[in-house]
Amino acid sequence: MSDAVTPFQAPIGTHDVWGSASGEWEGMIATFAQFAYRFGFELVITPMFEDVGVFNRGIGEQSEMATKEMYVFTDRGNRTHALRPEGTAPVVRAFIQHGPTTPWKAWYVTPAFRYERPQKGRYRQHHQLGVEVLGTDDPAVDVEVIALAHRFYEAVGLTRFRLLINSMGDAVCRAAYVDLLRAHLAAHVDQLTDEHKNTWMKNPLRVLDCKDANCIAVTDAGPMLIDSLCPECRAHLDHVIAGLTSIGIASQLDPRLVRGFDYYTRTTFEFVSDALESAQNAIGGGGRYDGLAEQLGGKPTSGIGFGSGIERLLLVREAEGVAPGTLLNRDLDLFVIDTTGADAATQLVDELRGAGFATDRAYDNRSMKAQMKVADKSGARWALLVGPKEFEAGEVTIRDLRSDNFEQAQRSVARNDVVLAVAELLTKS
Ligand code: HAM
């Protein structure tokens, strides 16, 4: 006798997508794919894991993400890999490896893995829709990338979101600013949270991100990067903001916006939703990373992109009361019921699917009543019935599953005319 096994559950902080959520996910991804195509991006798929160095060098070896959140493992060949915590570094690694013509405009849909404290809107495996553009620092590209996110959010029905923007400067002006900030923090260490008391020296920019009132008071009284930008970085930011304004996209300058990865330079941005709690209100974020390709061993190449969490977008849609099913209709057109016990349904569904109708059927040769129950639950508009009587007469009964009036609900058509009859019904309904 085998031991009883307690049914397994998905790991903490992960979730399955199925049932009614499934169509919402498909709609979200299909809409994003459509926008990426419209904006001239190609789909890029990179491995789910990379040499750990791709991330350590990209997002910063000392960063919270690299030290505490990354899923790192050694494979059987003794190579150290990491499950991707984000999508940008792998795309830049692929860019260096393949050397595509620039500008290279890539989009992706990918899971990302972060060992975080799970809560609503924050998971250990989440999924991102994103884009990256490699090979130009033209502010027009910054505008285009931000506009793509903005137009996509509008298209999926969101209205209560804001665009926050800042500049991280370049290697030179940011380094000068970080020195200023360190000097300021050094004079106020005792007011910082315990965490930042330990890390301010190594990671002073993170203090700007802190939500603690004392940390905010300290940084409020200190220098802001926006005031230390070199003229070129300031002009780049102004150009981006003006470009956005020219196409009707409002942005709010947020000097505290520093984002979590070391690779950012110049433009950084985040879209926040006012329909979600503030801790998890970022529906998307991104920015420039003009030094990342070099960090990963490539030639100096500018880059910019953004990532947006699918789970967060769906939470915001719900919080904003957007009706489900509006992105993509995944209702079945037809449901075939066959009580002849032979291949009538197999042939009928093959023909109907071939003609382009979304068609499902019942299995296991069950009774008419049992099959009708499945048809009712399937969401299909019309059922096609083939019993021994219909089969004999070379006919199919078509039944309106949304009508209670038995007389009007069904009619017979010749088996050979079924595709035409169904096409007519579906264009009318
Ligand atoms: P990120 O801000 O870390 O940026 O993530 C992008 C988006 O992914 C967030 O705005 C949020 O919607 C979603 N997200 C992040 N972490 C979680 C989580 N634990 N659970 C649920 N959703 C989450 C990046 O990853 C950069 N690679 C974006 C980028 C692209 N920058 C330049 N190019």
Coordinates of C-alpha atoms and ligand atoms in Angstrom, one line a residue:
M1 CA 0.0 0.0 0.0
S2 CA 1.4 3.4 -0.9
D3 CA 1.6 6.2 1.6
A4 CA -1.1 8.9 1.2
V5 CA 0.4 12.1 -0.2
T6 CA -0.8 15.5 0.9
P7 CA -1.7 17.3 -2.3
F8 CA 1.1 19.8 -3.3
Q9 CA 0.5 23.5 -3.4
A10 CA 2.2 26.1 -5.6
P11 CA 5.2 27.5 -3.8
I12 CA 4.7 30.5 -1.4
G13 CA 4.5 33.7 -3.4
T14 CA 3.6 32.1 -6.7
H15 CA 0.2 31.5 -8.3
D16 CA -1.5 29.6 -11.0
V17 CA -3.3 31.4 -13.8
W18 CA -6.5 29.6 -14.9
G19 CA -10.2 29.9 -15.2
S20 CA -11.6 33.4 -15.7
A21 CA -8.2 35.0 -15.0
S22 CA -6.8 33.1 -18.0
G23 CA -8.7 35.2 -20.6
E24 CA -7.6 38.4 -18.8
W25 CA -4.0 37.4 -19.0
E26 CA -4.2 36.4 -22.6
G27 CA -5.9 39.8 -23.4
M28 CA -3.2 41.7 -21.6
I29 CA -0.4 40.0 -23.4
A30 CA -2.1 40.2 -26.8
T31 CA -2.8 43.9 -26.3
F32 CA 0.8 44.5 -25.3
A33 CA 2.0 42.5 -28.3
Q34 CA -0.2 44.6 -30.6
F35 CA 1.2 47.9 -29.2
A36 CA 4.8 46.6 -29.4
Y37 CA 4.2 45.7 -33.0
R38 CA 2.7 49.1 -33.7
F39 CA 5.7 50.8 -32.2
G40 CA 8.2 48.8 -34.3
F41 CA 9.4 46.3 -31.7
E42 CA 10.3 42.6 -32.2
L43 CA 9.7 39.8 -29.7
V44 CA 12.9 38.6 -28.0
I45 CA 13.0 35.5 -25.9
T46 CA 16.1 34.9 -23.7
P47 CA 16.7 32.0 -21.2
M48 CA 14.9 32.0 -17.9
F49 CA 18.4 31.7 -16.2
E50 CA 21.7 33.3 -16.9
D51 CA 25.2 33.3 -15.6
V52 CA 24.9 35.0 -12.3
G53 CA 27.4 37.6 -13.4
V54 CA 24.9 39.0 -15.9
F55 CA 22.8 40.2 -13.0
N56 CA 25.5 40.9 -10.5
R57 CA 27.3 43.2 -12.9
G58 CA 24.1 44.6 -14.3
I59 CA 21.9 45.4 -11.3
G60 CA 24.8 45.7 -8.8
E61 CA 26.5 43.0 -6.8
Q62 CA 25.9 44.9 -3.6
S63 CA 22.2 45.7 -4.4
E64 CA 19.5 44.3 -2.2
M65 CA 18.2 42.3 -5.1
A66 CA 21.5 40.6 -5.8
T67 CA 22.3 39.9 -2.1
K68 CA 18.9 39.0 -0.8
E69 CA 16.4 38.3 -3.5
M70 CA 18.0 36.5 -6.3
Y71 CA 17.4 32.7 -6.8
V72 CA 21.0 31.6 -7.4
F73 CA 21.9 27.9 -8.0
T74 CA 24.8 25.8 -9.1
D75 CA 24.0 23.3 -11.9
R76 CA 25.3 19.8 -12.3
G77 CA 28.2 21.2 -14.3
N78 CA 29.2 23.5 -11.4
R79 CA 28.1 26.7 -13.2
T80 CA 26.5 29.4 -11.1
H81 CA 23.3 30.6 -12.6
A82 CA 20.5 32.8 -11.4
L83 CA 16.8 32.8 -12.3
R84 CA 16.2 36.1 -13.9
P85 CA 15.0 38.7 -11.3
E86 CA 14.3 41.2 -14.2
G87 CA 14.3 41.4 -18.0
T88 CA 16.8 44.1 -18.9
A89 CA 20.2 42.6 -18.2
P90 CA 19.4 39.4 -20.3
V91 CA 18.3 41.5 -23.3
V92 CA 21.5 43.5 -23.1
R93 CA 23.5 40.3 -22.8
A94 CA 21.7 39.0 -26.0
F95 CA 22.4 42.3 -27.7
I96 CA 26.1 42.0 -27.1
Q97 CA 26.2 38.3 -28.1
H98 CA 24.3 38.8 -31.4
G99 CA 25.2 42.3 -32.5
P100 CA 21.9 43.2 -34.2
T101 CA 21.5 46.4 -36.2
T102 CA 20.8 49.4 -34.0
P103 CA 18.5 50.8 -32.9
W104 CA 17.4 47.4 -31.7
K105 CA 13.9 47.5 -30.4
A106 CA 13.0 44.4 -28.4
W107 CA 9.9 43.5 -26.4
Y108 CA 9.3 40.6 -24.1
V109 CA 6.9 38.9 -21.8
T110 CA 8.6 37.0 -19.0
P111 CA 8.4 35.6 -15.5
A112 CA 10.8 37.3 -13.0
F113 CA 11.9 35.7 -9.8
R114 CA 12.5 37.6 -6.6
Y115 CA 12.7 36.2 -3.1
E116 CA 10.5 38.9 -1.5
R117 CA 8.1 38.9 1.3
P118 CA 4.9 37.9 -0.5
Q119 CA 1.8 40.1 -0.2
K120 CA -0.9 41.3 -2.5
G121 CA 0.7 42.7 -5.6
R122 CA 4.2 41.4 -4.6
Y123 CA 5.2 37.8 -5.5
R124 CA 8.2 35.6 -5.7
Q125 CA 7.4 34.9 -9.3
H126 CA 5.7 37.7 -11.1
H127 CA 5.4 38.4 -14.9
Q128 CA 6.6 41.4 -16.8
L129 CA 5.7 42.9 -20.1
G130 CA 8.6 45.1 -21.2
V131 CA 10.6 46.7 -24.0
E132 CA 14.2 47.7 -24.4
V133 CA 15.8 49.9 -27.1
L134 CA 19.6 49.6 -27.6
G135 CA 21.8 51.8 -29.6
T136 CA 20.6 55.4 -29.2
D137 CA 20.4 58.1 -26.6
D138 CA 18.0 60.3 -28.6
P139 CA 15.5 61.7 -26.1
A140 CA 12.9 60.9 -28.8
V141 CA 13.3 57.2 -27.9
D142 CA 12.8 58.0 -24.2
V143 CA 9.5 59.7 -25.2
E144 CA 8.5 56.7 -27.4
V145 CA 9.2 54.1 -24.8
I146 CA 7.3 56.1 -22.1
A147 CA 4.5 56.7 -24.7
L148 CA 4.2 53.0 -25.4
A149 CA 3.6 52.2 -21.8
H150 CA 1.2 55.1 -21.4
R151 CA -0.9 54.2 -24.5
F152 CA -0.9 50.6 -23.5
Y153 CA -2.3 51.4 -20.0
E154 CA -5.0 53.6 -21.6
A155 CA -5.9 50.8 -24.0
V156 CA -6.3 48.3 -21.1
G157 CA -8.8 50.6 -19.5
L158 CA -6.7 52.4 -16.8
T159 CA -7.4 56.0 -16.0
R160 CA -6.1 56.6 -12.5
F161 CA -2.3 56.5 -13.1
R162 CA 0.4 59.0 -13.0
L163 CA 3.9 59.2 -14.6
L164 CA 6.8 60.1 -12.3
I165 CA 10.0 61.1 -14.0
N166 CA 13.6 61.9 -12.8
S167 CA 17.1 61.8 -14.1
M168 CA 19.9 59.7 -12.5
G169 CA 22.5 61.8 -14.3
D170 CA 25.5 60.2 -16.0
A171 CA 28.5 58.5 -14.4
V172 CA 30.3 61.8 -13.7
C173 CA 27.5 64.1 -12.4
R174 CA 25.9 61.3 -10.4
A175 CA 29.3 60.4 -8.7
A176 CA 29.7 64.0 -7.7
Y177 CA 26.1 64.1 -6.3
V178 CA 26.6 60.8 -4.4
D179 CA 29.7 62.4 -2.6
L180 CA 27.5 65.3 -1.6
L181 CA 24.7 63.1 -0.4
R182 CA 27.2 60.9 1.6
A183 CA 28.6 64.0 3.3
H184 CA 25.0 65.0 4.2
L185 CA 24.1 61.6 5.5
A186 CA 27.3 61.3 7.5
A187 CA 26.1 64.3 9.6
H188 CA 22.7 62.7 10.2
V189 CA 23.4 58.9 10.6
D190 CA 21.7 58.8 14.0
Q191 CA 18.4 59.8 12.5
L192 CA 18.3 57.0 9.9
T193 CA 16.5 53.7 10.3
D194 CA 18.6 50.8 11.5
E195 CA 18.8 49.4 8.0
H196 CA 20.2 52.6 6.5
K197 CA 22.5 53.2 9.5
N198 CA 24.3 50.1 8.1
T199 CA 24.0 50.7 4.4
W200 CA 24.1 54.4 3.8
M201 CA 27.8 54.4 3.1
K202 CA 27.6 51.7 0.5
N203 CA 24.2 52.6 -0.9
P204 CA 23.4 56.3 -0.1
L205 CA 20.9 56.6 -3.0
R206 CA 18.6 54.0 -1.3
V207 CA 18.0 56.3 1.6
L208 CA 16.1 58.6 -0.9
D209 CA 13.7 55.7 -1.5
C210 CA 13.0 55.1 2.2
K211 CA 9.4 55.7 3.4
D212 CA 10.4 56.2 7.0
A213 CA 9.5 59.7 8.2
N214 CA 12.9 60.3 9.8
C215 CA 14.8 59.3 6.7
I216 CA 12.5 61.5 4.7
A217 CA 13.3 64.4 7.0
V218 CA 17.0 63.9 6.6
T219 CA 17.0 63.6 2.8
D220 CA 14.5 66.5 2.5
A221 CA 17.1 68.7 4.1
G222 CA 19.9 67.4 1.9
P223 CA 21.0 67.8 -1.7
M224 CA 18.9 66.4 -4.6
L225 CA 20.3 64.9 -7.7
I226 CA 18.2 67.0 -10.0
D227 CA 20.1 70.1 -8.7
S228 CA 23.5 68.4 -9.5
L229 CA 22.8 67.3 -13.0
C230 CA 25.4 68.4 -15.6
P231 CA 24.0 70.7 -18.4
E232 CA 23.9 67.8 -20.9
C233 CA 21.9 65.6 -18.6
R234 CA 19.5 68.4 -17.6
A235 CA 19.0 69.3 -21.3
H236 CA 18.3 65.6 -22.0
L237 CA 15.6 65.5 -19.3
D238 CA 14.0 68.7 -20.4
H239 CA 13.9 67.4 -23.9
V240 CA 12.1 64.2 -22.8
I241 CA 9.6 66.1 -20.7
A242 CA 8.9 68.5 -23.5
G243 CA 8.5 65.6 -26.0
L244 CA 6.0 63.9 -23.7
T245 CA 4.1 67.2 -23.3
S246 CA 4.0 67.6 -27.1
I247 CA 2.0 64.4 -27.4
G248 CA -0.3 65.1 -24.5
I249 CA 1.4 63.0 -21.8
A250 CA 1.8 64.7 -18.5
S251 CA 4.6 63.9 -16.2
Q252 CA 5.5 64.8 -12.6
L253 CA 9.1 65.5 -11.8
D254 CA 10.0 63.4 -8.7
P255 CA 13.5 64.1 -7.5
R256 CA 13.3 61.1 -5.0
L257 CA 12.7 58.6 -7.8
V258 CA 16.0 56.6 -7.8
R259 CA 14.7 53.1 -8.7
G260 CA 16.3 49.9 -7.4
F261 CA 19.0 48.9 -9.9
D262 CA 22.6 50.3 -10.3
Y263 CA 22.4 50.3 -14.1
Y264 CA 20.2 53.4 -14.4
T265 CA 21.5 56.6 -16.0
R266 CA 19.6 59.8 -17.0
T267 CA 15.9 59.3 -17.6
T268 CA 14.2 57.1 -14.9
F269 CA 10.4 56.9 -14.6
E270 CA 7.7 55.0 -12.9
F271 CA 3.9 54.8 -13.5
V272 CA 2.0 54.7 -10.3
S273 CA -1.7 53.9 -9.8
D274 CA -3.9 55.8 -7.4
A275 CA -6.2 52.8 -7.3
L276 CA -3.7 50.6 -5.4
E277 CA -2.2 50.9 -2.0
S278 CA 1.0 53.0 -2.0
A279 CA 3.4 50.2 -1.1
Q280 CA 2.6 48.2 -4.3
N281 CA 1.3 51.0 -6.5
A282 CA 4.0 50.9 -9.2
I283 CA 2.4 49.4 -12.4
G284 CA 5.5 49.9 -14.4
G285 CA 8.9 51.5 -14.3
G286 CA 12.1 51.8 -16.3
G287 CA 14.7 54.2 -17.5
R288 CA 18.0 54.6 -19.4
Y289 CA 21.1 52.4 -18.8
D290 CA 23.7 53.9 -21.0
G291 CA 26.6 52.1 -19.2
L292 CA 25.1 48.6 -18.9
A293 CA 26.4 47.1 -22.2
E294 CA 29.9 48.1 -21.3
Q295 CA 29.4 46.7 -17.8
L296 CA 28.5 43.4 -19.4
G297 CA 31.6 43.3 -21.6
G298 CA 30.1 45.0 -24.7
K299 CA 30.9 48.2 -26.6
P300 CA 29.5 51.3 -25.0
T301 CA 25.9 51.4 -26.1
S302 CA 23.0 53.5 -24.9
G303 CA 19.8 51.8 -23.8
I304 CA 16.4 52.4 -22.4
G305 CA 13.3 50.4 -21.5
F306 CA 10.6 49.6 -19.0
G307 CA 8.9 46.6 -17.4
S308 CA 5.3 46.4 -16.2
G309 CA 3.9 43.7 -13.9
I310 CA 1.0 41.8 -15.4
E311 CA -0.4 40.9 -11.9
R312 CA -0.3 44.6 -10.8
L313 CA -2.0 45.7 -14.1
L314 CA -4.8 43.2 -13.5
L315 CA -5.2 44.3 -9.8
V316 CA -5.5 47.9 -11.0
R317 CA -8.0 47.0 -13.7
E318 CA -10.1 45.3 -11.0
A319 CA -9.6 48.2 -8.5
E320 CA -10.7 50.7 -11.2
G321 CA -13.8 48.5 -11.9
V322 CA -12.9 47.8 -15.6
A323 CA -15.2 45.0 -16.8
P324 CA -13.4 41.7 -17.4
G325 CA -13.4 40.2 -20.9
T326 CA -13.1 43.6 -22.7
L327 CA -9.5 43.0 -24.0
L328 CA -10.1 39.7 -25.7
N329 CA -13.2 37.7 -26.3
R330 CA -12.5 34.2 -25.3
D331 CA -16.1 32.9 -25.4
L332 CA -16.8 29.8 -27.4
D333 CA -19.0 30.1 -30.5
L334 CA -20.2 26.6 -30.6
F335 CA -20.6 23.4 -28.6
V336 CA -21.1 20.1 -30.3
I337 CA -23.1 17.3 -28.6
D338 CA -23.0 13.9 -30.1
T339 CA -24.9 10.9 -28.8
T340 CA -24.3 8.6 -31.7
G341 CA -21.2 7.1 -30.1
A342 CA -19.2 7.3 -33.3
D343 CA -17.2 10.0 -35.0
A344 CA -19.9 12.5 -35.8
A345 CA -18.6 15.1 -33.3
T346 CA -15.0 14.5 -34.3
Q347 CA -15.8 15.3 -37.9
L348 CA -18.1 18.2 -37.1
V349 CA -15.7 20.0 -34.8
D350 CA -12.9 19.6 -37.3
E351 CA -14.9 21.2 -40.0
L352 CA -16.2 24.0 -37.8
R353 CA -12.8 24.8 -36.3
G354 CA -11.4 24.7 -39.8
A355 CA -14.0 27.3 -40.8
G356 CA -12.7 29.6 -38.0
F357 CA -15.3 29.0 -35.2
A358 CA -14.3 28.6 -31.6
T359 CA -15.8 25.2 -31.0
D360 CA -15.7 22.7 -28.2
R361 CA -17.4 19.4 -27.5
A362 CA -18.3 16.9 -24.9
Y363 CA -16.5 13.6 -24.4
D364 CA -17.0 10.1 -23.0
N365 CA -20.3 9.5 -24.9
R366 CA -22.5 10.6 -22.1
S367 CA -26.2 11.1 -22.1
M368 CA -27.8 14.0 -23.9
K369 CA -28.7 15.6 -20.6
A370 CA -25.2 15.3 -19.2
Q371 CA -23.7 16.8 -22.4
M372 CA -26.2 19.6 -22.4
K373 CA -25.1 20.6 -18.9
V374 CA -21.5 20.8 -20.1
A375 CA -22.7 22.9 -23.1
D376 CA -24.6 25.3 -20.8
K377 CA -21.5 25.8 -18.7
S378 CA -19.1 26.2 -21.6
G379 CA -20.3 29.8 -22.3
A380 CA -20.9 28.9 -26.0
R381 CA -23.8 30.7 -27.7
W382 CA -25.0 27.8 -29.8
A383 CA -25.1 24.0 -29.4
L384 CA -25.0 21.6 -32.4
L385 CA -26.7 18.3 -31.6
V386 CA -26.2 15.1 -33.5
G387 CA -28.2 12.2 -32.1
P388 CA -29.1 8.9 -33.9
K389 CA -32.1 10.6 -35.5
E390 CA -30.2 13.6 -36.9
F391 CA -27.4 11.3 -38.0
E392 CA -29.9 9.1 -39.9
A393 CA -31.5 12.1 -41.6
G394 CA -28.2 13.8 -42.5
E395 CA -29.0 16.7 -40.3
V396 CA -27.8 18.7 -37.3
T397 CA -29.9 20.4 -34.7
I398 CA -28.8 23.9 -33.8
R399 CA -29.9 25.2 -30.4
D400 CA -29.7 28.6 -28.9
L401 CA -28.2 28.1 -25.5
R402 CA -29.4 31.5 -24.3
S403 CA -33.1 31.0 -25.1
D404 CA -35.6 29.5 -22.7
N405 CA -38.2 29.1 -25.5
F406 CA -37.8 25.6 -26.6
E407 CA -39.8 26.0 -29.8
Q408 CA -37.8 29.0 -31.0
A409 CA -34.5 27.8 -29.6
Q410 CA -33.8 25.1 -32.0
R411 CA -34.0 24.3 -35.7
S412 CA -32.6 21.6 -38.0
V413 CA -30.2 22.2 -40.9
A414 CA -28.7 19.8 -43.4
R415 CA -25.4 18.4 -42.3
N416 CA -23.8 19.8 -45.4
D417 CA -25.0 23.3 -44.8
V418 CA -24.0 23.5 -41.2
V419 CA -21.0 25.9 -41.7
L420 CA -23.1 28.3 -43.7
A421 CA -26.0 28.2 -41.2
V422 CA -23.7 28.8 -38.3
A423 CA -21.9 31.6 -40.0
E424 CA -25.2 33.3 -40.6
L425 CA -26.3 32.9 -37.0
L426 CA -23.1 34.2 -35.5
T427 CA -23.1 37.3 -37.7
K428 CA -26.6 38.1 -36.5
S429 CA -26.0 37.4 -32.8
Ligands
HAM1 P1 11.1 46.9 -11.7 O1 10.5 48.3 -11.3 O2 11.8 46.2 -10.7 O3 11.9 47.2 -13.0 O4 9.9 46.0 -12.2 C1 9.0 46.5 -13.2 C2 7.5 46.2 -12.7 O5 7.3 44.9 -12.4 C3 7.1 47.0 -11.5 O6 6.7 48.3 -11.8 C4 5.9 46.1 -11.0 O7 4.8 46.5 -11.8 C5 6.4 44.7 -11.4 N1 7.0 44.0 -10.2 C6 8.2 44.1 -9.8 N2 8.4 43.3 -8.7 C7 7.3 42.6 -8.5 C8 6.8 41.6 -7.6 N3 7.6 41.1 -6.7 N4 5.5 41.2 -7.7 C9 4.7 41.7 -8.7 N5 5.1 42.6 -9.6 C10 6.3 43.1 -9.5 C11 12.5 46.2 -13.7 O8 12.4 45.0 -13.5 C12 13.4 46.8 -14.8 N6 14.0 45.6 -15.6 C13 12.5 47.6 -15.8 C14 13.3 48.2 -16.9 C15 13.3 47.8 -18.2 N7 14.2 49.1 -16.8 C16 14.7 49.4 -18.0 N8 14.2 48.5 -18.8

